[in-house]
Amino acid sequence: MDQKAAVQNRARVRISDVSQALGLTKSTVSRALNDYPDISENTRNRVRRMADKMGYQPLSSAQSIRTGLSKSLGLVIQVADHDAQRPFLAEFLSGLSQGASALGWTLTIAAADGPKATLEMFQSMIRDRKVDGFILPRTQVDDPRIDLLRDARVPFVLFGRSPDPSDCAWHDVLGEDAMQDAVRHLVGLGHRSIGFINGGMQYTYGPLRLNGYLAAMEAAGLPVIPQHMAQDAVTMDDGAAAAMSILSTQQPPTAILCAVDMSALGVYRTAARLGLRIGSDLSVIAYDGIQDGAHVVPPLATYAVDYTTAGRKLSALLIRRIKGEAPEALRETVQAKFLNRGSAGSPAQTSTQMAQTIAQHL
């Protein structure tokens, strides 16, 4: 060992130094720094504060050999998806990174250009031991990523839920509750004909949000009209086309509920083409809380999701899963926040009057 290395080695703060300063055993300090669940939150905080104060830094290579962990969380983004560059992606990644960093872990992000490439990327990262587990966003009704990770016995956590919950931990927002609340809100404003434009039915949120809409319509005693419904609308163009089909019916709805904000922005486009004023002639409520919705006129009423907080929660859950906690104990759901803005109001026209206005613009 050269002189410089010897000096550095002597200066390095070790776990024994931290344990001596706190009057705790080295095992307790080590387990606290690695967030083991048998160590109290108070003790973990005391150890972290002292370690930070003393400048303790673990040797990552030695730690990896000792624990068998890379202390890295994996995320594979499928860039071919319609919303791979979705507005909330930066917030989500920030939350994941914050959550991992707060517990001394890192986030490893990879990109793939399709479903097959996504599975190959998972296999490569598992084979090379680049990560200890994965966050799976945009869960699907039939999700091959879940099957692969179950078979490989690799820990994972879902941003969403799964029809088959075995081995699944998750953090999710209750979109079905938001749809029910939206229908109740519209009914309270005086609407008796409410259309519904759903997102992708291959994703688990699609059936859930549909069920929420149907349950609320039944509870309100309102008819569900198939011609007033559409699905698989995930872009502005999709939303515009779905709205044109719905509003061209003989008795168009006075309000449309959209499962995603992007399709709702397409409804705005169609409403303008048909001579309808959003918020009076036609009310619109959506879900996601993207920034674009705040800048249209009138601003879009929507159920907002805190993607930064979701990311932090998912990182924490995955680390707990990696350390051996049962997935059944790692399932969280939260409510979306309703942003009551100008796109939802009392109906200014009846369905018959709306049909007459629309006919003049077709």
Short mmCIF file of N, CA and C in Angstrom, two decimals, residues 72-181:
data_model
loop_
_atom_site.label_atom_id
_atom_site.label_comp_id
_atom_site.label_asym_id
_atom_site.label_seq_id
_atom_site.Cartn_x
_atom_site.Cartn_y
_atom_site.Cartn_z
N SER A 72 -29.15 -1.15 -5.92
CA SER A 72 -29.66 -0.37 -7.04
C SER A 72 -31.05 -0.89 -7.42
N LEU A 73 -31.96 0.05 -7.70
CA LEU A 73 -33.32 -0.28 -8.13
C LEU A 73 -33.42 -0.08 -9.64
N GLY A 74 -34.16 -0.97 -10.31
CA GLY A 74 -34.24 -0.93 -11.76
C GLY A 74 -35.57 -0.42 -12.28
N LEU A 75 -35.51 0.33 -13.38
CA LEU A 75 -36.70 0.79 -14.08
C LEU A 75 -36.42 0.70 -15.58
N VAL A 76 -37.30 0.01 -16.30
CA VAL A 76 -37.17 -0.08 -17.76
C VAL A 76 -38.31 0.72 -18.39
N ILE A 77 -37.96 1.73 -19.16
CA ILE A 77 -38.95 2.57 -19.83
C ILE A 77 -39.12 2.07 -21.26
N GLN A 78 -40.36 1.82 -21.65
CA GLN A 78 -40.65 1.38 -23.01
C GLN A 78 -40.90 2.62 -23.86
N VAL A 79 -39.88 3.03 -24.62
CA VAL A 79 -39.94 4.33 -25.31
C VAL A 79 -40.91 4.34 -26.48
N ALA A 80 -41.34 3.18 -26.94
CA ALA A 80 -42.29 3.14 -28.06
C ALA A 80 -43.72 3.42 -27.61
N ASP A 81 -43.96 3.46 -26.30
CA ASP A 81 -45.31 3.73 -25.81
C ASP A 81 -45.77 5.11 -26.26
N HIS A 82 -47.08 5.25 -26.39
CA HIS A 82 -47.65 6.51 -26.88
C HIS A 82 -47.27 7.69 -25.99
N ASP A 83 -47.06 7.45 -24.71
CA ASP A 83 -46.78 8.54 -23.79
C ASP A 83 -45.45 8.34 -23.07
N ALA A 84 -44.47 7.75 -23.79
CA ALA A 84 -43.17 7.54 -23.16
C ALA A 84 -42.55 8.86 -22.71
N GLN A 85 -42.87 9.94 -23.41
CA GLN A 85 -42.37 11.26 -23.02
C GLN A 85 -43.45 12.04 -22.26
N ARG A 86 -44.30 11.31 -21.56
CA ARG A 86 -45.43 11.93 -20.90
C ARG A 86 -44.98 13.01 -19.93
N PRO A 87 -45.81 14.03 -19.75
CA PRO A 87 -45.38 15.20 -18.96
C PRO A 87 -44.98 14.87 -17.53
N PHE A 88 -45.56 13.82 -16.95
CA PHE A 88 -45.26 13.53 -15.55
C PHE A 88 -44.08 12.59 -15.37
N LEU A 89 -43.41 12.19 -16.45
CA LEU A 89 -42.30 11.25 -16.33
C LEU A 89 -41.16 11.84 -15.50
N ALA A 90 -40.83 13.10 -15.72
CA ALA A 90 -39.74 13.73 -14.98
C ALA A 90 -40.04 13.75 -13.48
N GLU A 91 -41.29 14.04 -13.12
CA GLU A 91 -41.67 14.05 -11.71
C GLU A 91 -41.55 12.65 -11.11
N PHE A 92 -41.99 11.66 -11.86
CA PHE A 92 -41.94 10.27 -11.39
C PHE A 92 -40.50 9.82 -11.17
N LEU A 93 -39.63 10.10 -12.13
CA LEU A 93 -38.22 9.71 -12.01
C LEU A 93 -37.56 10.44 -10.85
N SER A 94 -37.91 11.71 -10.67
CA SER A 94 -37.35 12.46 -9.55
C SER A 94 -37.74 11.82 -8.22
N GLY A 95 -39.00 11.42 -8.10
CA GLY A 95 -39.45 10.77 -6.87
C GLY A 95 -38.76 9.45 -6.62
N LEU A 96 -38.63 8.64 -7.67
CA LEU A 96 -37.92 7.36 -7.53
C LEU A 96 -36.49 7.58 -7.06
N SER A 97 -35.81 8.53 -7.68
CA SER A 97 -34.42 8.81 -7.33
C SER A 97 -34.30 9.34 -5.90
N GLN A 98 -35.21 10.23 -5.53
CA GLN A 98 -35.20 10.76 -4.16
C GLN A 98 -35.40 9.65 -3.14
N GLY A 99 -36.39 8.78 -3.42
CA GLY A 99 -36.69 7.70 -2.49
C GLY A 99 -35.54 6.73 -2.34
N ALA A 100 -34.87 6.42 -3.44
CA ALA A 100 -33.73 5.51 -3.37
C ALA A 100 -32.56 6.17 -2.64
N SER A 101 -32.26 7.40 -3.01
CA SER A 101 -31.12 8.10 -2.43
C SER A 101 -31.26 8.29 -0.92
N ALA A 102 -32.48 8.56 -0.48
CA ALA A 102 -32.71 8.79 0.95
C ALA A 102 -32.35 7.58 1.79
N LEU A 103 -32.38 6.40 1.18
CA LEU A 103 -32.08 5.16 1.89
C LEU A 103 -30.72 4.58 1.48
N GLY A 104 -29.92 5.39 0.77
CA GLY A 104 -28.59 4.95 0.39
C GLY A 104 -28.53 4.04 -0.82
N TRP A 105 -29.58 4.07 -1.64
CA TRP A 105 -29.61 3.25 -2.85
C TRP A 105 -29.54 4.14 -4.08
N THR A 106 -29.35 3.51 -5.23
CA THR A 106 -29.33 4.23 -6.50
C THR A 106 -30.45 3.71 -7.41
N LEU A 107 -30.72 4.47 -8.46
CA LEU A 107 -31.73 4.10 -9.44
C LEU A 107 -31.05 3.88 -10.78
N THR A 108 -31.27 2.73 -11.37
CA THR A 108 -30.72 2.41 -12.69
C THR A 108 -31.86 2.38 -13.70
N ILE A 109 -31.77 3.24 -14.72
CA ILE A 109 -32.84 3.36 -15.72
C ILE A 109 -32.33 2.84 -17.06
N ALA A 110 -33.15 2.02 -17.70
CA ALA A 110 -32.84 1.51 -19.03
C ALA A 110 -34.04 1.77 -19.94
N ALA A 111 -33.79 1.79 -21.23
CA ALA A 111 -34.86 2.04 -22.21
C ALA A 111 -34.93 0.87 -23.18
N ALA A 112 -36.15 0.58 -23.62
CA ALA A 112 -36.38 -0.47 -24.61
C ALA A 112 -37.42 0.04 -25.59
N ASP A 113 -37.37 -0.47 -26.83
CA ASP A 113 -38.23 0.09 -27.87
C ASP A 113 -39.46 -0.76 -28.19
N GLY A 114 -39.79 -1.71 -27.32
CA GLY A 114 -40.99 -2.51 -27.55
C GLY A 114 -41.11 -3.58 -26.49
N PRO A 115 -42.23 -4.31 -26.47
CA PRO A 115 -42.45 -5.34 -25.44
C PRO A 115 -41.38 -6.41 -25.41
N LYS A 116 -40.98 -6.92 -26.58
CA LYS A 116 -39.97 -7.96 -26.61
C LYS A 116 -38.63 -7.45 -26.09
N ALA A 117 -38.26 -6.24 -26.53
CA ALA A 117 -36.99 -5.66 -26.08
C ALA A 117 -37.03 -5.36 -24.58
N THR A 118 -38.20 -5.02 -24.07
CA THR A 118 -38.34 -4.77 -22.64
C THR A 118 -38.02 -6.02 -21.84
N LEU A 119 -38.58 -7.15 -22.23
CA LEU A 119 -38.31 -8.40 -21.51
C LEU A 119 -36.85 -8.79 -21.63
N GLU A 120 -36.26 -8.57 -22.79
CA GLU A 120 -34.84 -8.88 -22.97
C GLU A 120 -33.97 -8.00 -22.08
N MET A 121 -34.39 -6.73 -21.91
CA MET A 121 -33.64 -5.82 -21.03
C MET A 121 -33.73 -6.29 -19.58
N PHE A 122 -34.92 -6.72 -19.15
CA PHE A 122 -35.06 -7.27 -17.81
C PHE A 122 -34.11 -8.45 -17.62
N GLN A 123 -34.10 -9.36 -18.56
CA GLN A 123 -33.25 -10.56 -18.46
C GLN A 123 -31.78 -10.19 -18.39
N SER A 124 -31.38 -9.20 -19.20
CA SER A 124 -29.99 -8.76 -19.20
C SER A 124 -29.59 -8.15 -17.87
N MET A 125 -30.45 -7.30 -17.32
CA MET A 125 -30.12 -6.63 -16.06
C MET A 125 -30.10 -7.63 -14.91
N ILE A 126 -30.96 -8.64 -14.97
CA ILE A 126 -30.96 -9.69 -13.95
C ILE A 126 -29.69 -10.53 -14.06
N ARG A 127 -29.37 -10.92 -15.29
CA ARG A 127 -28.19 -11.76 -15.52
C ARG A 127 -26.91 -11.07 -15.07
N ASP A 128 -26.81 -9.76 -15.35
CA ASP A 128 -25.60 -9.02 -15.01
C ASP A 128 -25.61 -8.49 -13.58
N ARG A 129 -26.68 -8.77 -12.85
CA ARG A 129 -26.82 -8.34 -11.45
C ARG A 129 -26.63 -6.83 -11.30
N LYS A 130 -27.21 -6.09 -12.22
CA LYS A 130 -27.09 -4.63 -12.18
C LYS A 130 -28.03 -4.01 -11.15
N VAL A 131 -29.12 -4.71 -10.85
CA VAL A 131 -30.11 -4.19 -9.89
C VAL A 131 -30.58 -5.32 -9.00
N ASP A 132 -31.21 -4.94 -7.90
CA ASP A 132 -31.73 -5.94 -6.96
C ASP A 132 -33.23 -6.14 -7.08
N GLY A 133 -33.90 -5.29 -7.83
CA GLY A 133 -35.34 -5.40 -8.01
C GLY A 133 -35.82 -4.33 -8.97
N PHE A 134 -37.11 -4.38 -9.31
CA PHE A 134 -37.62 -3.50 -10.35
C PHE A 134 -38.92 -2.81 -9.92
N ILE A 135 -39.08 -1.57 -10.39
CA ILE A 135 -40.35 -0.86 -10.33
C ILE A 135 -41.05 -1.07 -11.67
N LEU A 136 -42.32 -1.49 -11.64
CA LEU A 136 -43.07 -1.73 -12.86
C LEU A 136 -44.22 -0.71 -12.96
N PRO A 137 -44.07 0.33 -13.77
CA PRO A 137 -45.18 1.26 -13.97
C PRO A 137 -46.12 0.74 -15.05
N ARG A 138 -47.29 1.37 -15.19
CA ARG A 138 -48.22 1.05 -16.26
C ARG A 138 -48.54 -0.45 -16.28
N THR A 139 -48.99 -0.98 -15.17
CA THR A 139 -49.27 -2.41 -15.10
C THR A 139 -50.40 -2.80 -16.06
N GLN A 140 -50.28 -3.99 -16.60
CA GLN A 140 -51.21 -4.49 -17.60
C GLN A 140 -52.07 -5.62 -17.01
N VAL A 141 -53.24 -5.81 -17.61
CA VAL A 141 -54.12 -6.90 -17.18
C VAL A 141 -53.40 -8.23 -17.32
N ASP A 142 -52.72 -8.42 -18.43
CA ASP A 142 -51.89 -9.60 -18.66
C ASP A 142 -50.47 -9.09 -18.86
N ASP A 143 -49.67 -9.13 -17.80
CA ASP A 143 -48.37 -8.44 -17.80
C ASP A 143 -47.21 -9.44 -17.82
N PRO A 144 -46.54 -9.59 -18.97
CA PRO A 144 -45.44 -10.56 -19.04
C PRO A 144 -44.25 -10.17 -18.18
N ARG A 145 -44.12 -8.88 -17.82
CA ARG A 145 -43.02 -8.48 -16.94
C ARG A 145 -43.18 -9.12 -15.56
N ILE A 146 -44.42 -9.15 -15.08
CA ILE A 146 -44.68 -9.77 -13.77
C ILE A 146 -44.37 -11.26 -13.83
N ASP A 147 -44.80 -11.92 -14.90
CA ASP A 147 -44.53 -13.35 -15.05
C ASP A 147 -43.04 -13.63 -15.05
N LEU A 148 -42.28 -12.81 -15.78
CA LEU A 148 -40.83 -13.02 -15.87
C LEU A 148 -40.18 -12.88 -14.49
N LEU A 149 -40.54 -11.82 -13.75
CA LEU A 149 -39.90 -11.57 -12.47
C LEU A 149 -40.34 -12.58 -11.41
N ARG A 150 -41.59 -13.03 -11.49
CA ARG A 150 -42.02 -14.10 -10.58
C ARG A 150 -41.18 -15.35 -10.82
N ASP A 151 -41.05 -15.74 -12.09
CA ASP A 151 -40.30 -16.96 -12.42
C ASP A 151 -38.84 -16.85 -12.00
N ALA A 152 -38.27 -15.63 -12.15
CA ALA A 152 -36.86 -15.43 -11.82
C ALA A 152 -36.64 -15.19 -10.32
N ARG A 153 -37.74 -15.09 -9.56
CA ARG A 153 -37.68 -14.82 -8.13
C ARG A 153 -36.92 -13.52 -7.83
N VAL A 154 -37.22 -12.51 -8.64
CA VAL A 154 -36.62 -11.19 -8.47
C VAL A 154 -37.68 -10.26 -7.87
N PRO A 155 -37.35 -9.51 -6.81
CA PRO A 155 -38.33 -8.62 -6.19
C PRO A 155 -38.79 -7.52 -7.15
N PHE A 156 -40.05 -7.13 -7.02
CA PHE A 156 -40.59 -6.05 -7.84
C PHE A 156 -41.74 -5.39 -7.09
N VAL A 157 -42.06 -4.18 -7.50
CA VAL A 157 -43.20 -3.46 -6.95
C VAL A 157 -43.92 -2.78 -8.11
N LEU A 158 -45.24 -2.76 -8.05
CA LEU A 158 -46.06 -2.22 -9.13
C LEU A 158 -46.51 -0.79 -8.84
N PHE A 159 -46.47 0.04 -9.86
CA PHE A 159 -47.20 1.31 -9.80
C PHE A 159 -48.51 1.03 -10.52
N GLY A 160 -49.46 0.50 -9.76
CA GLY A 160 -50.70 -0.04 -10.31
C GLY A 160 -51.03 -1.28 -9.50
N ARG A 161 -51.99 -2.04 -9.99
CA ARG A 161 -52.36 -3.29 -9.33
C ARG A 161 -52.40 -4.40 -10.38
N SER A 162 -52.66 -5.62 -9.91
CA SER A 162 -52.70 -6.76 -10.82
C SER A 162 -53.91 -7.62 -10.49
N PRO A 163 -54.60 -8.16 -11.51
CA PRO A 163 -55.71 -9.08 -11.24
C PRO A 163 -55.28 -10.31 -10.45
N ASP A 164 -54.02 -10.72 -10.61
CA ASP A 164 -53.45 -11.82 -9.83
C ASP A 164 -52.45 -11.20 -8.85
N PRO A 165 -52.84 -11.03 -7.59
CA PRO A 165 -51.97 -10.31 -6.66
C PRO A 165 -50.82 -11.12 -6.07
N SER A 166 -50.71 -12.40 -6.40
CA SER A 166 -49.67 -13.23 -5.79
C SER A 166 -48.28 -12.65 -6.09
N ASP A 167 -47.48 -12.54 -5.03
CA ASP A 167 -46.11 -12.02 -5.08
C ASP A 167 -46.04 -10.53 -5.42
N CYS A 168 -47.17 -9.83 -5.43
CA CYS A 168 -47.19 -8.44 -5.88
C CYS A 168 -47.27 -7.47 -4.71
N ALA A 169 -46.31 -6.56 -4.65
CA ALA A 169 -46.40 -5.38 -3.80
C ALA A 169 -46.75 -4.21 -4.72
N TRP A 170 -47.41 -3.18 -4.16
CA TRP A 170 -47.77 -2.06 -5.05
C TRP A 170 -48.05 -0.78 -4.29
N HIS A 171 -47.95 0.29 -5.04
CA HIS A 171 -48.46 1.60 -4.63
C HIS A 171 -49.34 2.05 -5.80
N ASP A 172 -50.58 2.43 -5.51
CA ASP A 172 -51.48 2.81 -6.59
C ASP A 172 -52.43 3.90 -6.14
N VAL A 173 -52.94 4.63 -7.12
CA VAL A 173 -53.93 5.67 -6.89
C VAL A 173 -55.28 5.11 -7.32
N LEU A 174 -56.30 5.35 -6.51
CA LEU A 174 -57.62 4.74 -6.74
C LEU A 174 -58.38 5.50 -7.82
N GLY A 175 -58.05 5.21 -9.07
CA GLY A 175 -58.72 5.86 -10.18
C GLY A 175 -60.20 5.56 -10.24
N GLU A 176 -60.60 4.37 -9.80
CA GLU A 176 -62.02 4.03 -9.82
C GLU A 176 -62.82 4.91 -8.87
N ASP A 177 -62.20 5.27 -7.74
CA ASP A 177 -62.86 6.19 -6.80
C ASP A 177 -63.00 7.58 -7.41
N ALA A 178 -61.98 7.99 -8.15
CA ALA A 178 -62.03 9.30 -8.81
C ALA A 178 -63.16 9.36 -9.83
N MET A 179 -63.34 8.26 -10.59
CA MET A 179 -64.42 8.24 -11.59
C MET A 179 -65.79 8.33 -10.91
N GLN A 180 -65.94 7.63 -9.81
CA GLN A 180 -67.21 7.70 -9.07
C GLN A 180 -67.46 9.11 -8.54
N ASP A 181 -66.42 9.70 -7.99
CA ASP A 181 -66.56 11.05 -7.45
C ASP A 181 -66.88 12.05 -8.55
#
